[in-house]
PDB file of C-alpha atoms in Angstrom:
ATOM      1  CA  UNK A  13      22.967   5.395  48.836  1.00 47.00           C
ATOM      2  CA  UNK A  14      20.256   6.230  46.213  1.00 47.00           C
ATOM      3  CA  UNK A  15      18.842   2.827  44.510  1.00 49.00           C
ATOM      4  CA  UNK A  16      18.215   5.199  41.269  1.00 49.00           C
ATOM      5  CA  UNK A  17      21.258   4.814  38.656  1.00 49.00           C
ATOM      6  CA  UNK A  18      22.726   8.481  38.043  1.00 47.00           C
ATOM      7  CA  UNK A  19      21.689   8.262  34.838  1.00 45.00           C
ATOM      8  CA  UNK A  20      17.300   8.199  36.266  1.00 48.00           C
ATOM      9  CA  UNK A  21      18.845  10.682  38.034  1.00 47.00           C
ATOM     10  CA  UNK A  22      19.678  12.593  34.883  1.00 46.00           C
ATOM     11  CA  UNK A  23      17.691  11.869  31.932  1.00 43.00           C
ATOM     12  CA  UNK A  24      14.789  13.871  32.831  1.00 43.00           C
ATOM     13  CA  UNK A  25      16.979  17.214  33.019  1.00 46.00           C
ATOM     14  CA  UNK A  26      18.985  15.998  29.413  1.00 43.00           C
ATOM     15  CA  UNK A  27      16.413  13.354  27.416  1.00 43.00           C
ATOM     16  CA  UNK A  28      14.321  15.029  25.041  1.00 41.00           C
ATOM     17  CA  UNK A  29      12.016  12.583  25.011  1.00 40.00           C
ATOM     18  CA  UNK A  30      11.425  14.307  28.694  1.00 35.00           C
ATOM     19  CA  UNK A  31      10.736  17.010  28.074  1.00 35.00           C
ATOM     20  CA  UNK A  32       7.766  18.014  27.675  1.00 36.00           C
ATOM     21  CA  UNK A  33       6.050  19.956  24.894  1.00 68.00           C
ATOM     22  CA  UNK A  34       4.830  23.695  24.492  1.00 79.00           C
ATOM     23  CA  UNK A  35       1.779  22.478  26.716  1.00 88.00           C
ATOM     24  CA  UNK A  36      -0.393  24.283  23.383  1.00 94.00           C
ATOM     25  CA  UNK A  37      -3.459  22.508  22.761  1.00 95.00           C
ATOM     26  CA  UNK A  38      -6.262  22.808  19.148  1.00 96.00           C
ATOM     27  CA  UNK A  39      -9.200  25.214  20.170  1.00 97.00           C
ATOM     28  CA  UNK A  40     -12.687  22.840  19.970  1.00 97.00           C
ATOM     29  CA  UNK A  41     -14.413  25.355  17.026  1.00 98.00           C
ATOM     30  CA  UNK A  42     -10.680  25.128  15.274  1.00 98.00           C
ATOM     31  CA  UNK A  43     -11.081  21.283  14.833  1.00 98.00           C
ATOM     32  CA  UNK A  44     -15.198  21.981  14.134  1.00 98.00           C
ATOM     33  CA  UNK A  45     -14.238  24.414  11.514  1.00 98.00           C
ATOM     34  CA  UNK A  46     -11.338  22.578  10.558  1.00 98.00           C
ATOM     35  CA  UNK A  47     -14.099  19.437   9.840  1.00 98.00           C
ATOM     36  CA  UNK A  48     -16.634  21.583   7.616  1.00 98.00           C
ATOM     37  CA  UNK A  49     -13.713  21.863   4.905  1.00 98.00           C
ATOM     38  CA  UNK A  50     -13.024  18.437   4.980  1.00 97.00           C
ATOM     39  CA  UNK A  51     -16.135  17.201   4.642  1.00 97.00           C
ATOM     40  CA  UNK A  52     -18.399  20.162   3.643  1.00 97.00           C
ATOM     41  CA  UNK A  53     -16.038  22.004   1.367  1.00 97.00           C
ATOM     42  CA  UNK A  54     -16.964  24.927   3.259  1.00 98.00           C
ATOM     43  CA  UNK A  55     -13.884  26.999   2.940  1.00 98.00           C
ATOM     44  CA  UNK A  56     -10.577  26.715   0.449  1.00 98.00           C
ATOM     45  CA  UNK A  57      -8.455  27.661   3.498  1.00 98.00           C
ATOM     46  CA  UNK A  58      -8.240  27.726   7.393  1.00 98.00           C
ATOM     47  CA  UNK A  59      -5.263  29.390   9.079  1.00 97.00           C
ATOM     48  CA  UNK A  60      -4.593  28.707  12.851  1.00 97.00           C
ATOM     49  CA  UNK A  61      -2.511  30.651  15.635  1.00 97.00           C
ATOM     50  CA  UNK A  62      -1.458  30.058  19.366  1.00 97.00           C
ATOM     51  CA  UNK A  63      -3.734  32.022  20.380  1.00 97.00           C
ATOM     52  CA  UNK A  64      -2.450  35.771  23.449  1.00 96.00           C
ATOM     53  CA  UNK A  65      -2.443  33.265  26.114  1.00 96.00           C
ATOM     54  CA  UNK A  66      -0.404  30.447  24.598  1.00 95.00           C
ATOM     55  CA  UNK A  67      -2.679  28.246  25.441  1.00 95.00           C
ATOM     56  CA  UNK A  68      -4.776  26.741  21.758  1.00 96.00           C
ATOM     57  CA  UNK A  69      -5.072  26.963  18.566  1.00 97.00           C
ATOM     58  CA  UNK A  70      -7.087  28.619  17.376  1.00 98.00           C
ATOM     59  CA  UNK A  71      -8.515  30.219  14.385  1.00 98.00           C
ATOM     60  CA  UNK A  72      -6.596  33.407  12.556  1.00 96.00           C
ATOM     61  CA  UNK A  73      -8.659  33.559   9.219  1.00 96.00           C
ATOM     62  CA  UNK A  74     -10.285  31.363   5.859  1.00 97.00           C
ATOM     63  CA  UNK A  75     -11.018  32.294   2.717  1.00 98.00           C
ATOM     64  CA  UNK A  76     -14.610  30.952   1.170  1.00 98.00           C
ATOM     65  CA  UNK A  77     -14.570  28.056  -1.612  1.00 97.00           C
ATOM     66  CA  UNK A  78     -13.286  29.741  -4.740  1.00 94.00           C
ATOM     67  CA  UNK A  79     -10.600  31.156  -2.675  1.00 97.00           C
ATOM     68  CA  UNK A  80      -6.893  30.825  -5.531  1.00 97.00           C
ATOM     69  CA  UNK A  81      -3.203  29.452  -3.107  1.00 97.00           C
ATOM     70  CA  UNK A  82      -2.973  33.760  -3.859  1.00 95.00           C
ATOM     71  CA  UNK A  83      -5.147  34.384  -2.119  1.00 95.00           C
ATOM     72  CA  UNK A  84      -3.811  31.929   0.858  1.00 96.00           C
ATOM     73  CA  UNK A  85       0.184  33.480  -0.339  1.00 94.00           C
ATOM     74  CA  UNK A  86      -0.957  36.931   0.360  1.00 93.00           C
ATOM     75  CA  UNK A  87      -2.604  36.386   3.723  1.00 93.00           C
ATOM     76  CA  UNK A  88       0.136  34.981   4.012  1.00 92.00           C
ATOM     77  CA  UNK A  89       2.836  37.548   3.329  1.00 85.00           C
ATOM     78  CA  UNK A  90       1.179  40.562   2.747  1.00 73.00           C
ATOM     79  CA  UNK A  91       1.312  42.409   5.644  1.00 61.00           C
ATOM     80  CA  UNK A  92       4.175  43.088   5.963  1.00 61.00           C
ATOM     81  CA  UNK A  93       4.652  41.009   9.459  1.00 60.00           C
ATOM     82  CA  UNK A  94       5.313  37.001   8.146  1.00 80.00           C
ATOM     83  CA  UNK A  95       3.586  35.501  11.694  1.00 91.00           C
ATOM     84  CA  UNK A  96       3.600  32.451  12.017  1.00 96.00           C
ATOM     85  CA  UNK A  97       0.550  29.478  11.262  1.00 96.00           C
ATOM     86  CA  UNK A  98      -0.259  27.172  10.622  1.00 97.00           C
ATOM     87  CA  UNK A  99      -2.412  26.098   7.399  1.00 98.00           C
ATOM     88  CA  UNK A 100      -5.454  23.420   5.553  1.00 98.00           C
ATOM     89  CA  UNK A 101      -6.023  23.872   3.126  1.00 98.00           C
ATOM     90  CA  UNK A 102      -8.431  21.658   0.221  1.00 98.00           C
ATOM     91  CA  UNK A 103      -5.716  21.712  -2.915  1.00 98.00           C
ATOM     92  CA  UNK A 104      -7.084  20.707  -6.106  1.00 97.00           C
ATOM     93  CA  UNK A 105      -4.914  19.406  -8.663  1.00 96.00           C
ATOM     94  CA  UNK A 106      -4.414  17.426 -11.938  1.00 94.00           C
ATOM     95  CA  UNK A 107      -3.372  13.980 -12.681  1.00 93.00           C
ATOM     96  CA  UNK A 108      -3.503  11.657 -15.153  1.00 92.00           C
ATOM     97  CA  UNK A 109      -6.446  10.600 -14.544  1.00 93.00           C
ATOM     98  CA  UNK A 110      -8.654  14.107 -14.122  1.00 95.00           C
ATOM     99  CA  UNK A 111      -8.625  15.677 -11.161  1.00 95.00           C
ATOM    100  CA  UNK A 112      -8.301  14.900  -8.111  1.00 96.00           C
ATOM    101  CA  UNK A 113      -8.267  16.521  -4.032  1.00 96.00           C
ATOM    102  CA  UNK A 114      -6.177  16.559  -1.536  1.00 97.00           C
ATOM    103  CA  UNK A 115      -6.020  18.280   2.143  1.00 98.00           C
ATOM    104  CA  UNK A 116      -2.885  20.045   2.483  1.00 98.00           C
ATOM    105  CA  UNK A 117      -1.569  20.776   6.001  1.00 98.00           C
ATOM    106  CA  UNK A 118       0.896  23.967   5.711  1.00 97.00           C
ATOM    107  CA  UNK A 119       3.212  24.684   9.002  1.00 97.00           C
ATOM    108  CA  UNK A 120       4.783  27.930   7.773  1.00 96.00           C
ATOM    109  CA  UNK A 121       7.375  29.016  10.014  1.00 95.00           C
ATOM    110  CA  UNK A 122       8.977  32.001   8.043  1.00 93.00           C
ATOM    111  CA  UNK A 123      12.878  32.425   8.612  1.00 91.00           C
ATOM    112  CA  UNK A 124      12.443  36.323   9.305  1.00 89.00           C
ATOM    113  CA  UNK A 125      10.177  35.320  11.872  1.00 89.00           C
ATOM    114  CA  UNK A 126      11.713  35.537  16.045  1.00 92.00           C
ATOM    115  CA  UNK A 127      13.278  33.853  18.009  1.00 94.00           C
ATOM    116  CA  UNK A 128      11.054  32.576  20.317  1.00 94.00           C
ATOM    117  CA  UNK A 129       7.435  32.716  17.958  1.00 94.00           C
ATOM    118  CA  UNK A 130       9.700  29.992  15.515  1.00 94.00           C
ATOM    119  CA  UNK A 131      10.028  27.747  19.060  1.00 94.00           C
ATOM    120  CA  UNK A 132       6.294  27.316  19.877  1.00 95.00           C
ATOM    121  CA  UNK A 133       4.896  27.015  16.156  1.00 96.00           C
ATOM    122  CA  UNK A 134       7.210  24.032  16.080  1.00 95.00           C
ATOM    123  CA  UNK A 135       7.226  22.092  18.927  1.00 94.00           C
ATOM    124  CA  UNK A 136       3.355  22.568  19.444  1.00 95.00           C
ATOM    125  CA  UNK A 137       3.227  21.282  15.840  1.00 95.00           C
ATOM    126  CA  UNK A 138       2.448  17.946  16.762  1.00 93.00           C
ATOM    127  CA  UNK A 139      -1.388  19.296  19.268  1.00 92.00           C
ATOM    128  CA  UNK A 140      -2.355  20.730  15.697  1.00 96.00           C
ATOM    129  CA  UNK A 141      -1.333  18.243  12.821  1.00 94.00           C
ATOM    130  CA  UNK A 142      -1.982  14.875  15.979  1.00 93.00           C
ATOM    131  CA  UNK A 143      -6.287  16.014  15.393  1.00 95.00           C
ATOM    132  CA  UNK A 144      -6.489  17.102  11.881  1.00 96.00           C
ATOM    133  CA  UNK A 145      -7.213  13.730  10.917  1.00 95.00           C
ATOM    134  CA  UNK A 146      -7.443  12.946   6.845  1.00 96.00           C
ATOM    135  CA  UNK A 147      -4.647  15.429   5.644  1.00 97.00           C
ATOM    136  CA  UNK A 148      -2.622  14.390   2.494  1.00 97.00           C
ATOM    137  CA  UNK A 149      -0.339  16.507   2.683  1.00 97.00           C
ATOM    138  CA  UNK A 150       2.411  17.877   5.082  1.00 97.00           C
ATOM    139  CA  UNK A 151       4.396  20.508   4.194  1.00 97.00           C
ATOM    140  CA  UNK A 152       6.860  22.083   5.814  1.00 97.00           C
ATOM    141  CA  UNK A 153       7.168  26.422   4.390  1.00 95.00           C
ATOM    142  CA  UNK A 154       9.936  28.783   5.513  1.00 93.00           C
ATOM    143  CA  UNK A 155       9.684  30.567   2.691  1.00 91.00           C
ATOM    144  CA  UNK A 156       7.366  32.075  -0.601  1.00 90.00           C
ATOM    145  CA  UNK A 157       9.412  30.252  -1.672  1.00 94.00           C
ATOM    146  CA  UNK A 158       8.434  26.388   0.177  1.00 95.00           C
ATOM    147  CA  UNK A 159       4.876  27.830  -1.776  1.00 95.00           C
ATOM    148  CA  UNK A 160       4.943  28.005  -5.030  1.00 97.00           C
ATOM    149  CA  UNK A 161       1.811  26.472  -5.845  1.00 97.00           C
ATOM    150  CA  UNK A 162       2.886  23.663  -8.849  1.00 97.00           C
ATOM    151  CA  UNK A 163       5.877  22.648  -6.478  1.00 97.00           C
ATOM    152  CA  UNK A 164       2.417  21.586  -3.925  1.00 98.00           C
ATOM    153  CA  UNK A 165       0.379  20.011  -7.485  1.00 97.00           C
ATOM    154  CA  UNK A 166       4.045  18.185  -8.321  1.00 96.00           C
ATOM    155  CA  UNK A 167       4.308  16.422  -4.405  1.00 97.00           C
ATOM    156  CA  UNK A 168      -0.051  15.899  -4.171  1.00 96.00           C
ATOM    157  CA  UNK A 169       1.155  13.947  -7.675  1.00 95.00           C
ATOM    158  CA  UNK A 170       3.679  11.965  -5.814  1.00 93.00           C
ATOM    159  CA  UNK A 171       1.795  10.925  -2.958  1.00 78.00           C
TER     160      UNK A 171
END
């Protein structure tokens, strides 16, 4: 007779908290460049992707400090092949007390993407998000409607 309960034997198969994440890790160079965006204002935004071998989150694209919100939305939507990405954006917005700034983390997982890619990016989000300190707002975006600059500004104002 086994001393392990039936629940104990089955829980490793059915409990989500016992399942492993995707195993994808944030690349050291990607973290270094995020810190350059945050501390040195070296970029307006950085997009990250999961490497082809599916082991690391790496830099996909960067934009210089003067770049617009449109440069980001064009990069995410403009190629015709819409792929999931993570984005760190140095977002400027106005308040009644003057101009403010927040780092906005965007998890871009378009509805039109491949199911496997969407699952991989969703399950790997924690690997990047927990490493990026100083993020003021997190946005889950699944379509261009989720990436309206004015709506992001309103969310920044709310906290």
